[in-house]
Amino acid sequence: MHFPKLTPLQSRFAASLAASLVLVVLYFTLSNPHFAYAADVDSITHSDHNHPRLLDLHDQSGLADDLEWDHEQEADRYEPDFVGLDRSVTGRASDSTQALGNNDPGKDNISGGQVHYWTFPNSTLWGSFSAPTPGLPSDPEKRDVEETLIFETGSGQNATLDLAKRQDLSPPSRLLSISFNTCDQPQMHASDQDSGAPQLELYLSLSSRNQQPGPGVDDPSQITIAVDGGFGGLQINVSSDVWFGVAAPTSSSYDGTYNYELTASIDRPYAAYDDFESLFFLDSDNFSALLVSNDTTDANSSDPVYQEWMSNPPPFSIFVQNQNDPSLQGLQKSYCGLQNHAQIQGNLLSQNTSGVDVDMTASEGQPRQQFYVKNLNASSTYYAYMALDGNSTAAGGDIIGGGGKVWKNVTFTTKSDGNCQVIYNLPFCNSVAYAVPSNPNVTNLSTTYDSNAANLYTNFSYSLQQIACNTTSTAQYSLARTCTDCANAYKLWLCAVTIPRCADFSSPYNHLQPRAIAYPFQNGTIPTADLTGDLSFSDQNKSNLYMNTSRNPLIDTVIHPGPYKELLPCKDICYDLVRSCPASLGFACPLEGKGLNYSYGDSHPGPELTCNYPGETWLMSGAARKVSVGWVVMLMGVLSLFIALAPGALI
């Protein structure tokens, strides 16, 4: 029999196909016929399949918050014979053991050397789920996670299981969320205050033979749940009674008792801590600071979720603590610990707070919550913690998520010189949210700056109207940019240069530009190098225009802040203006070595902000900018920015 002669291409295809078929056959031959879960139970799993799969409620992945559970379908799938009955046949909890209810925290005081025992009984485990209550418009923590399992439910809809549920559910089990908060702790002796009291210890047992888990118990299956910063958490599949032990260490370094709350939930975590960076420091002056949350949603402005975030009351709380006060040490990850001890508290459901103003903003495009914290001390360092009081609409026992949530803290320091003031929520320059040169004698500082910029923009808009914006593509000045891009770029540039970002003159950082050194301090003293010991006030520097005045004449003639330092606008702002607008407007940026370095700054990753880009939080954390802006240096004649500003006004 003669086979047809194959071309070289057909021969390679045939060989590849044959090899693929062999691999498929080998795969089905060697693989488990039932297909393994994405997270297989290891070979040492107990025979009852209750070998715990631990999921730390520090929740860096966000999966615990994303858990969706089809309650009705689960009830249809399994009806245990002992539903509603305590499992006395396997052992009864001792009289000293207290029972926990679903989403009902067990609270108690405990002294050093004591152990308290709790149980979550089988009847509650297989009882009814709690009624849900309204919460956030959407989950602000949804982040991509590599390992999730998509499966088909009975209704044909997709659902997502987290890793803790990917074990064999035979015998039937439920996912139990355990959360632990230390609300109060003993007073440390003076020599040990910086370290905080030792953490409480939390133990768990799934065996009826160990109904009093704790330190020193000889039970290899006993689980120790780590408690750090006053918080501990675990998610585990269980099928029957669960026993807990809470132990207080003995120490001669403190006096007093602890107070704690232990909660178990068949719905979702009652309380949580997230080590994800969700709060950002924007700027401060002597007595206040401005902070902002991460984006709360990726939805666009026409989406109902976006609109709900912007129209609903701001949901997040904030706690602020002076670094010199150690009372939060050891409680900083516990919501009730923060609520009991933080010096400044804002936007809590249970109380009215006057020290913090909150609102929603979309200055960067997506909804965020702003926190304006007042009544701070000058030259002081603070810790700030963003939190959720309950589930944002209700808090306390019997509420799903009623114990609150805490995110990773941010550290900031207030200014010292007294001639910078934080302004934000400006009607025209809505991207401005930082400290600006100020004087306590000037009222309506925000209006003074904003109205000046708005008036200058009006002059520019007349020039832009002379450009043929709505024309054919062949007649447009650019196929990549439009007049709208030009208008937006000019507005950003105008706000950045007419409303400069202010820093203390005493700040030592080299990327800050001294301004107004020829003017007296606010107390009337004329600064000189001999008087201050600062060579910045030398006669040579005072002869330099870019140092002896402010870049906006309004600052020196109306506001009179005295000497200060400016965090220069980012060079990208100028480059983007040149690239976005018609060449006929004549915009250009200064050249390197010929004024650019005195007028604009570079962005560098790191802990310190090295240039100002209004409305961009990316610089706060030293991250790369969201949109890469190429560096374009173009000289196109005389700067037409003087259409809007008097010659020599800005440099």
XYZ file of C-alpha atoms in Angstrom:
651
model
C 0.000 0.000 0.000
C 1.443 3.325 -0.998
C 0.943 6.360 1.216
C 0.576 9.742 -0.419
C 3.740 11.762 -0.489
C 3.597 14.662 1.998
C 5.102 18.055 1.600
C 7.608 19.175 4.274
C 4.949 21.412 5.862
C 2.414 18.558 5.930
C 5.019 16.230 7.447
C 5.727 18.638 10.307
C 2.017 19.086 10.950
C 1.407 15.341 11.032
C 4.261 14.798 13.476
C 3.000 17.579 15.766
C -0.547 16.191 15.697
C 0.636 12.692 16.558
C 2.725 13.961 19.470
C -0.200 16.000 20.806
C -2.494 12.950 20.712
C 0.055 10.899 22.646
C 0.309 13.617 25.336
C -3.497 13.792 25.690
C -3.701 10.013 26.153
C -0.936 10.075 28.759
C -2.627 12.918 30.611
C -5.968 11.133 30.944
C -4.211 7.882 31.841
C -2.120 9.325 34.667
C -4.423 12.010 36.041
C -7.060 11.508 38.751
C -10.315 10.569 37.009
C -12.192 12.991 39.255
C -9.739 15.860 38.634
C -8.003 17.357 41.650
C -9.084 20.615 43.195
C -6.859 23.612 42.450
C -5.560 23.334 46.033
C -5.273 19.604 46.775
C -5.502 18.334 50.313
C -2.118 16.953 51.232
C -1.377 13.355 52.014
C -1.454 13.824 55.766
C -5.085 14.910 55.818
C -7.028 13.282 58.617
C -9.417 10.513 57.632
C -12.424 12.677 58.489
C -11.230 15.294 55.978
C -11.344 18.031 58.604
C -7.643 18.680 58.223
C -7.757 22.518 58.368
C -6.984 24.676 55.370
C -5.964 27.937 56.968
C -6.694 31.293 55.428
C -5.176 34.208 57.284
C -7.746 36.958 57.752
C -4.997 39.501 57.293
C -6.508 39.068 53.812
C -3.763 40.336 51.585
C -5.429 38.593 48.680
C -8.921 39.951 49.268
C -10.431 36.487 48.686
C -12.111 36.308 52.068
C -14.101 39.430 51.284
C -15.033 38.120 47.847
C -16.495 34.860 49.161
C -19.974 34.121 47.825
C -21.891 31.168 49.211
C -25.144 29.774 47.907
C -26.936 29.241 51.208
C -30.109 27.694 49.841
C -28.253 25.319 47.571
C -26.033 24.183 50.429
C -29.055 23.375 52.566
C -30.527 21.333 49.721
C -27.296 19.426 49.275
C -26.896 18.313 52.892
C -29.368 17.699 55.697
C -27.481 16.168 58.628
C -29.345 13.991 61.048
C -28.187 16.074 63.978
C -29.240 19.528 62.732
C -30.416 21.599 65.698
C -29.106 19.100 68.280
C -26.050 19.381 70.490
C -23.685 16.468 69.931
C -23.667 15.202 73.493
C -22.749 11.715 72.290
C -19.271 12.977 71.419
C -18.730 14.852 74.657
C -20.282 17.811 76.433
C -18.453 21.089 77.034
C -17.449 21.700 80.640
C -19.428 24.096 82.805
C -16.635 26.690 82.524
C -16.985 26.836 78.749
C -19.124 29.618 77.255
C -21.031 29.209 74.000
C -20.668 31.562 71.029
C -23.525 32.532 68.747
C -23.233 33.232 65.039
C -21.818 36.766 64.554
C -22.272 37.299 68.289
C -18.926 38.186 69.878
C -17.952 36.643 73.174
C -16.472 39.407 75.328
C -14.602 39.114 78.593
C -11.798 40.455 80.761
C -8.816 38.209 81.425
C -5.813 38.512 83.735
C -2.297 37.185 83.310
C -2.048 33.417 83.728
C -5.768 32.787 83.107
C -7.317 30.701 80.301
C -10.908 31.204 79.098
C -12.782 28.498 77.188
C -15.403 28.987 74.475
C -17.274 26.734 72.081
C -19.128 27.190 68.818
C -21.695 24.380 69.082
C -22.772 22.069 66.317
C -26.345 23.358 66.492
C -25.166 26.890 65.689
C -22.781 25.700 62.991
C -25.690 24.091 61.149
C -28.165 26.786 62.100
C -29.565 29.591 59.990
C -27.380 32.149 58.293
C -27.671 35.749 59.494
C -29.776 38.180 57.528
C -27.586 40.397 55.325
C -27.597 44.169 55.829
C -26.700 46.891 53.321
C -22.988 47.600 53.051
C -20.650 49.303 50.600
C -21.806 49.954 47.009
C -19.025 47.604 45.798
C -15.980 45.846 47.174
C -13.094 48.370 47.042
C -10.560 45.615 47.701
C -11.192 43.424 44.632
C -7.768 42.619 43.244
C -6.594 40.012 40.787
C -5.698 36.728 42.477
C -3.956 33.994 40.537
C -5.644 30.967 42.031
C -9.458 30.942 42.010
C -11.786 28.126 41.079
C -14.788 28.803 38.849
C -17.488 26.148 38.991
C -21.029 25.692 37.768
C -23.822 25.887 40.331
C -27.151 24.163 40.003
C -28.603 27.263 38.362
C -25.808 27.415 35.802
C -24.289 30.607 37.224
C -20.605 31.037 37.953
C -19.398 31.349 41.521
C -15.965 31.771 43.041
C -14.585 29.576 45.805
C -11.613 30.672 47.877
C -8.793 28.294 48.706
C -10.240 27.329 52.072
C -13.247 25.691 50.373
C -11.343 23.603 47.838
C -11.157 20.519 49.978
C -13.322 17.434 49.812
C -16.640 18.254 51.486
C -17.200 14.678 52.679
C -18.291 14.549 55.463
C -20.226 17.792 54.896
C -18.711 20.907 56.405
C -19.195 24.634 56.566
C -16.645 27.391 56.275
C -16.254 28.994 59.692
C -14.726 32.484 59.952
C -13.054 33.162 63.280
C -11.973 36.662 64.309
C -10.335 37.845 67.504
C -9.775 41.414 68.721
C -7.995 42.676 71.817
C -9.911 45.772 72.914
C -7.929 46.723 76.037
C -4.620 45.656 77.468
C -2.748 46.114 80.760
C -0.717 49.206 81.494
C 2.960 48.559 80.877
C 5.542 49.730 83.367
C 7.337 52.928 82.317
C 10.494 51.140 81.157
C 8.538 48.801 78.833
C 5.900 51.111 77.332
C 7.411 51.201 73.843
C 6.988 47.446 73.366
C 3.351 47.178 74.475
C 1.814 44.373 76.498
C 2.359 40.766 75.369
C -0.257 39.508 72.912
C -3.080 37.257 74.058
C -2.949 33.657 72.786
C -5.774 31.933 70.911
C -6.116 28.152 70.526
C -8.613 26.021 68.600
C -9.638 22.367 68.776
C -11.872 20.315 66.487
C -11.664 17.224 68.653
C -14.151 16.324 71.390
C -11.198 14.846 73.267
C -9.741 18.350 73.660
C -12.530 20.653 74.753
C -10.171 22.989 76.606
C -7.375 23.854 74.186
C -4.613 26.055 75.472
C -0.939 26.331 76.361
C 0.712 23.094 77.417
C -2.041 20.819 76.054
C -0.633 17.617 74.540
C -2.755 17.513 71.377
C -0.924 17.564 68.015
C -4.150 18.519 66.218
C -4.634 21.650 68.354
C -4.339 24.841 66.285
C -2.690 28.056 67.447
C -4.143 31.162 65.821
C -1.545 33.943 65.633
C -2.525 37.229 67.289
C -0.600 40.301 66.127
C -1.321 43.945 66.883
C -4.427 42.858 68.773
C -5.972 40.936 65.873
C -6.104 37.274 64.927
C -8.165 35.449 62.349
C -8.735 32.106 60.678
C -11.091 30.524 58.153
C -11.518 26.762 58.319
C -13.976 24.115 57.132
C -15.593 22.334 60.086
C -18.387 19.784 60.420
C -19.124 19.784 64.148
C -18.429 21.514 67.479
C -15.415 23.831 67.724
C -13.619 24.644 70.996
C -11.471 27.684 71.768
C -9.015 28.689 74.465
C -7.968 32.296 75.170
C -4.833 32.568 77.309
C -3.228 35.645 78.885
C 0.543 35.438 79.362
C 2.020 36.090 82.762
C 4.463 38.983 82.941
C 5.936 41.214 85.618
C 6.141 44.084 83.112
C 2.497 45.165 83.322
C -0.417 45.704 85.686
C -4.106 45.215 84.948
C -6.264 43.045 82.704
C -7.003 42.475 79.036
C -10.374 42.790 77.367
C -11.096 40.862 74.191
C -13.855 39.740 71.843
C -13.941 36.373 70.078
C -16.375 35.822 67.222
C -17.255 32.930 64.931
C -19.388 33.321 61.825
C -20.817 30.943 59.225
C -21.471 33.959 56.972
C -18.189 35.837 56.584
C -15.541 37.376 58.886
C -17.070 39.443 61.678
C -13.891 41.550 61.963
C -10.812 41.819 59.759
C -7.429 43.425 59.269
C -5.982 44.050 55.790
C -2.253 44.660 55.334
C -2.941 46.342 51.977
C -1.996 50.017 51.511
C -5.359 51.756 51.109
C -4.721 55.157 52.726
C -2.398 57.842 51.340
C -1.001 60.995 52.912
C -1.341 64.038 50.644
C 0.064 66.957 52.652
C -0.008 68.799 55.960
C 0.474 72.198 57.531
C 1.262 72.957 61.177
C -2.066 71.862 62.616
C -3.867 69.725 60.011
C -3.306 66.985 57.447
C -5.070 65.773 54.306
C -5.303 62.071 53.493
C -7.188 60.120 50.835
C -8.309 56.531 50.338
C -7.448 54.310 47.407
C -9.871 54.189 44.457
C -13.125 52.691 45.705
C -14.198 51.403 42.285
C -12.970 51.090 38.697
C -16.432 51.854 37.299
C -16.841 54.832 34.954
C -18.847 57.913 35.874
C -22.015 56.694 34.133
C -22.083 53.449 36.102
C -24.657 53.290 38.959
C -21.942 51.916 41.271
C -19.767 54.994 40.648
C -22.731 57.292 41.256
C -23.652 55.473 44.451
C -20.126 55.881 45.819
C -20.245 59.619 45.110
C -23.787 60.222 46.420
C -23.757 58.065 49.573
C -22.241 59.364 52.818
C -18.490 58.660 53.029
C -18.256 55.169 54.585
C -14.717 54.940 55.966
C -13.530 55.922 59.429
C -10.088 57.126 60.451
C -8.020 56.868 63.637
C -4.965 59.080 64.227
C -2.367 58.669 66.967
C 0.672 60.735 67.887
C 3.822 58.646 67.597
C 4.862 59.741 71.089
C 1.796 58.118 72.672
C 2.409 54.356 73.021
C -1.093 53.433 74.225
C -1.978 51.895 70.819
C 1.110 49.673 70.684
C -0.192 46.104 70.523
C -3.743 47.170 69.580
C -3.127 48.884 66.243
C -4.747 46.149 64.103
C -7.848 45.773 66.272
C -10.910 47.891 65.479
C -12.192 47.925 69.061
C -8.637 48.627 70.269
C -8.415 51.691 68.016
C -11.898 52.800 69.018
C -11.009 52.598 72.709
C -7.581 54.255 72.594
C -6.910 56.356 69.451
C -6.458 60.062 70.217
C -8.321 61.334 67.131
C -11.295 59.479 65.642
C -13.367 60.439 62.625
C -16.553 59.374 60.855
C -17.714 56.638 63.233
C -21.308 55.403 63.139
C -21.609 55.538 66.910
C -20.437 59.092 67.570
C -20.142 62.576 66.148
C -16.543 63.679 65.652
C -15.504 67.287 65.071
C -11.786 66.724 64.600
C -12.073 65.197 61.109
C -13.886 66.404 57.971
C -14.683 63.743 55.357
C -16.053 63.871 51.834
C -15.930 61.992 48.533
C -13.803 63.272 45.661
C -13.185 62.231 42.066
C -10.358 64.660 41.277
C -8.301 61.782 39.816
C -11.247 60.304 37.939
C -12.328 57.573 40.369
C -14.234 57.972 43.652
C -12.061 58.334 46.732
C -12.715 59.426 50.282
C -10.831 62.421 51.696
C -9.961 62.914 55.365
C -9.066 66.386 56.617
C -7.647 65.849 60.120
C -7.526 68.885 62.409
C -6.223 69.767 65.881
C -2.753 68.326 65.303
C 0.536 69.519 66.796
C 3.272 71.198 64.753
C 6.467 69.248 64.004
C 4.858 65.986 65.135
C 4.699 62.516 63.606
C 1.415 60.612 63.515
C 0.068 57.195 62.583
C -3.208 57.168 60.619
C -5.426 54.088 60.222
C -8.315 53.865 57.780
C -11.096 51.598 59.009
C -14.665 50.515 58.382
C -17.078 50.861 61.291
C -19.021 47.590 61.106
C -20.071 47.017 57.518
C -20.423 50.817 56.948
C -24.173 50.948 57.674
C -24.494 48.869 60.859
C -22.118 47.649 63.554
C -22.111 45.296 66.522
C -23.330 41.818 67.354
C -25.632 39.848 65.037
C -24.413 41.968 62.088
C -22.432 40.282 59.316
C -19.093 42.105 59.365
C -20.282 44.065 62.404
C -16.860 44.022 64.076
C -15.273 46.404 61.575
C -12.155 46.309 59.450
C -8.753 48.004 59.727
C -6.247 48.689 56.934
C -2.496 49.162 57.044
C -1.494 52.459 58.618
C 0.328 55.388 57.037
C 2.822 57.673 58.824
C 3.060 61.454 58.324
C 4.686 64.511 59.913
C 3.217 67.992 60.264
C 5.028 71.175 59.217
C 6.688 73.633 61.578
C 7.248 77.105 60.081
C 3.638 78.315 60.035
C 3.420 79.901 56.564
C 1.985 76.921 54.660
C -1.718 75.951 54.760
C -3.566 72.967 53.275
C -6.342 73.827 50.807
C -8.546 71.436 48.832
C -11.908 71.135 47.037
C -11.307 74.249 44.934
C -14.100 74.914 42.385
C -11.784 75.573 39.408
C -8.418 74.012 40.310
C -10.111 70.892 41.656
C -6.884 68.875 41.430
C -5.182 71.080 44.046
C -5.085 69.311 47.418
C -1.915 70.320 49.238
C -0.293 73.056 51.343
C 0.218 76.474 49.707
C 2.047 79.669 50.799
C -0.167 81.342 53.364
C -0.547 84.033 55.982
C -2.876 83.705 58.992
C -4.132 87.239 58.339
C -5.471 86.280 54.895
C -9.049 85.019 54.953
C -10.573 82.905 52.173
C -7.147 81.690 51.070
C -8.647 79.022 48.787
C -10.854 81.554 47.010
C -7.954 83.982 46.551
C -5.838 81.390 44.749
C -8.642 79.717 42.801
C -10.332 82.832 41.452
C -6.975 84.179 40.268
C -6.308 80.984 38.287
C -9.833 80.930 36.867
C -9.489 84.518 35.603
C -6.175 83.743 33.901
C -7.690 80.692 32.239
C -10.422 82.862 30.714
C -7.796 84.820 28.784
C -6.285 81.585 27.461
C -9.685 80.280 26.363
C -10.070 83.283 24.041
C -6.840 82.307 22.282
C -7.909 78.668 21.987
C -11.160 79.744 20.355
C -9.131 81.016 17.423
C -7.960 77.454 16.662
C -9.955 75.347 14.164
C -10.844 72.554 16.591
C -13.964 71.111 14.955
C -12.671 70.478 11.473
C -11.700 67.599 9.232
C -8.875 65.311 10.302
C -6.636 66.612 7.530
C -7.089 70.179 8.777
C -6.601 69.459 12.500
C -3.378 70.567 14.160
C -2.794 67.028 15.434
C -4.184 63.545 14.848
C -3.130 62.482 18.360
C -4.339 65.468 20.410
C -7.437 67.653 20.389
C -8.346 71.091 21.650
C -9.885 69.406 24.689
C -6.502 67.850 25.470
C -4.902 71.266 25.094
C -7.426 72.908 27.407
C -6.975 70.225 30.077
C -3.171 70.368 29.862
C -3.190 74.157 30.151
C -5.532 74.083 33.142
C -3.320 71.569 34.953
C -0.189 73.597 34.191
C -1.847 76.872 35.195
C -3.048 75.536 38.548
C 0.348 73.979 39.287
C 2.341 77.169 38.664
C -0.080 79.789 40.063
C -0.849 77.711 43.185
C 2.609 76.410 44.162
C 3.068 73.626 46.678
C 4.574 75.001 49.876
C 7.205 73.420 52.144
C 8.889 74.679 55.307
C 11.853 76.937 54.641
C 13.653 74.959 57.328
C 13.261 71.740 55.314
C 16.727 70.435 54.294
C 15.810 68.648 51.037
C 17.800 69.794 48.006
C 14.946 69.363 45.508
C 12.993 72.198 47.184
C 13.340 75.669 45.667
C 13.698 78.680 48.046
C 11.245 81.478 47.262
C 10.623 85.048 48.475
C 13.912 85.260 50.391
C 13.995 89.036 49.897
C 10.792 89.448 51.919
C 10.538 89.622 55.729
C 9.318 86.779 57.893
C 5.751 87.094 59.134
C 7.029 88.516 62.434
C 8.615 91.394 60.492
C 12.247 90.228 60.775
C 14.373 90.797 57.667
C 16.265 87.569 56.977
C 20.014 87.732 56.369
C 22.684 85.072 56.225
C 24.345 86.474 59.370
C 21.085 86.625 61.315
C 19.763 83.195 60.409
C 22.995 81.307 59.765
C 21.396 80.138 56.522
C 23.454 80.829 53.396
C 20.233 80.759 51.358
C 19.784 84.397 52.428
C 23.113 85.548 50.989
C 23.204 88.762 48.982
C 24.059 86.766 45.863
C 20.946 84.614 46.192
C 18.793 87.658 46.857
C 19.890 89.015 43.482
C 18.437 85.959 41.716
C 14.881 86.558 40.526
C 13.879 82.916 40.926
C 14.787 83.016 44.643
C 13.948 86.521 45.827
C 10.296 86.428 44.671
C 7.473 83.949 44.189
C 6.619 82.653 40.717
C 3.094 84.088 41.081
C 3.146 87.879 41.897
C -0.150 87.483 43.795
C 1.678 85.599 46.545
C 4.094 88.423 47.380
C 1.677 91.324 46.869
C -1.502 89.957 48.484
C -0.708 86.936 50.678
C 2.765 87.867 52.049
C 3.873 84.457 53.342
C 7.509 85.469 53.769
C 10.343 83.084 52.827
C 9.250 79.525 52.034
C 10.323 76.645 49.822
C 8.430 75.350 46.813
C 8.033 71.765 45.684
C 8.400 72.433 41.961
C 5.823 71.193 39.419
C 6.856 68.065 37.548
C 8.546 68.629 34.180
C 5.982 66.327 32.591
C 3.313 68.974 33.166
C 5.182 71.440 30.952
C 6.092 68.823 28.343
C 2.497 67.634 28.133
C 1.285 71.194 27.585
C 3.716 71.660 24.687
C 2.722 68.371 23.121
C -1.043 68.862 23.551
C -1.506 72.387 22.192
C -1.159 73.837 18.667
C 2.285 75.113 17.762
C 0.690 78.420 16.829
C 0.160 79.172 20.518
C 3.934 79.139 20.923
C 4.191 77.156 24.169
C 7.700 76.015 25.095
C 9.512 74.692 28.137
C 12.812 76.091 29.431
C 15.933 74.193 28.440
C 18.074 72.085 30.738
C 20.648 74.351 32.360
C 18.773 77.452 31.213
C 15.985 77.801 33.764
C 14.291 74.384 33.630
C 15.761 73.167 36.919
C 14.628 76.305 38.753
C 11.050 76.029 37.470
C 10.287 72.300 37.274
C 11.284 69.163 39.139
C 11.898 65.504 38.371
C 9.884 62.615 39.794
C 11.947 59.913 41.479
C 10.699 56.746 43.209
C 11.284 56.878 46.918
C 9.811 57.952 50.243
C 10.100 61.692 49.528
C 8.017 63.608 47.031
C 10.402 65.259 44.544
C 7.963 67.182 42.320
C 4.334 68.250 42.379
C 1.751 66.789 40.017
C -1.678 68.043 41.209
C -4.258 65.303 41.483
C -1.799 62.414 41.232
C -1.461 60.216 44.325
C 1.043 57.935 42.584
C 3.862 60.183 43.729
C 2.938 59.723 47.382
C 4.132 56.128 47.447
C 7.032 56.493 45.014
C 5.256 54.375 42.399
C 5.570 54.820 38.674
C 3.122 57.173 37.060
C -0.057 55.662 35.651
C 0.508 57.096 32.182
C 4.030 57.360 30.857
C 4.762 60.835 29.547
C 7.634 61.164 27.127
C 10.137 63.893 27.551
C 9.835 66.429 24.793
C 11.965 69.557 24.801
C 10.847 71.978 22.140
C 11.708 75.629 21.700
C 9.115 77.368 19.556
C 9.738 81.043 20.111
C 8.470 83.327 22.810
C 6.301 81.675 25.494
C 2.694 82.498 24.706
C 1.784 81.745 28.302
C 2.220 85.491 28.714
C -1.143 85.760 26.970
C -2.574 84.812 30.329
C 0.164 86.008 32.686
C 2.131 89.215 32.841
C 5.725 88.980 31.528
C 8.138 87.862 34.206
C 5.314 86.679 36.473
C 6.256 83.024 36.273
C 9.593 81.299 35.845
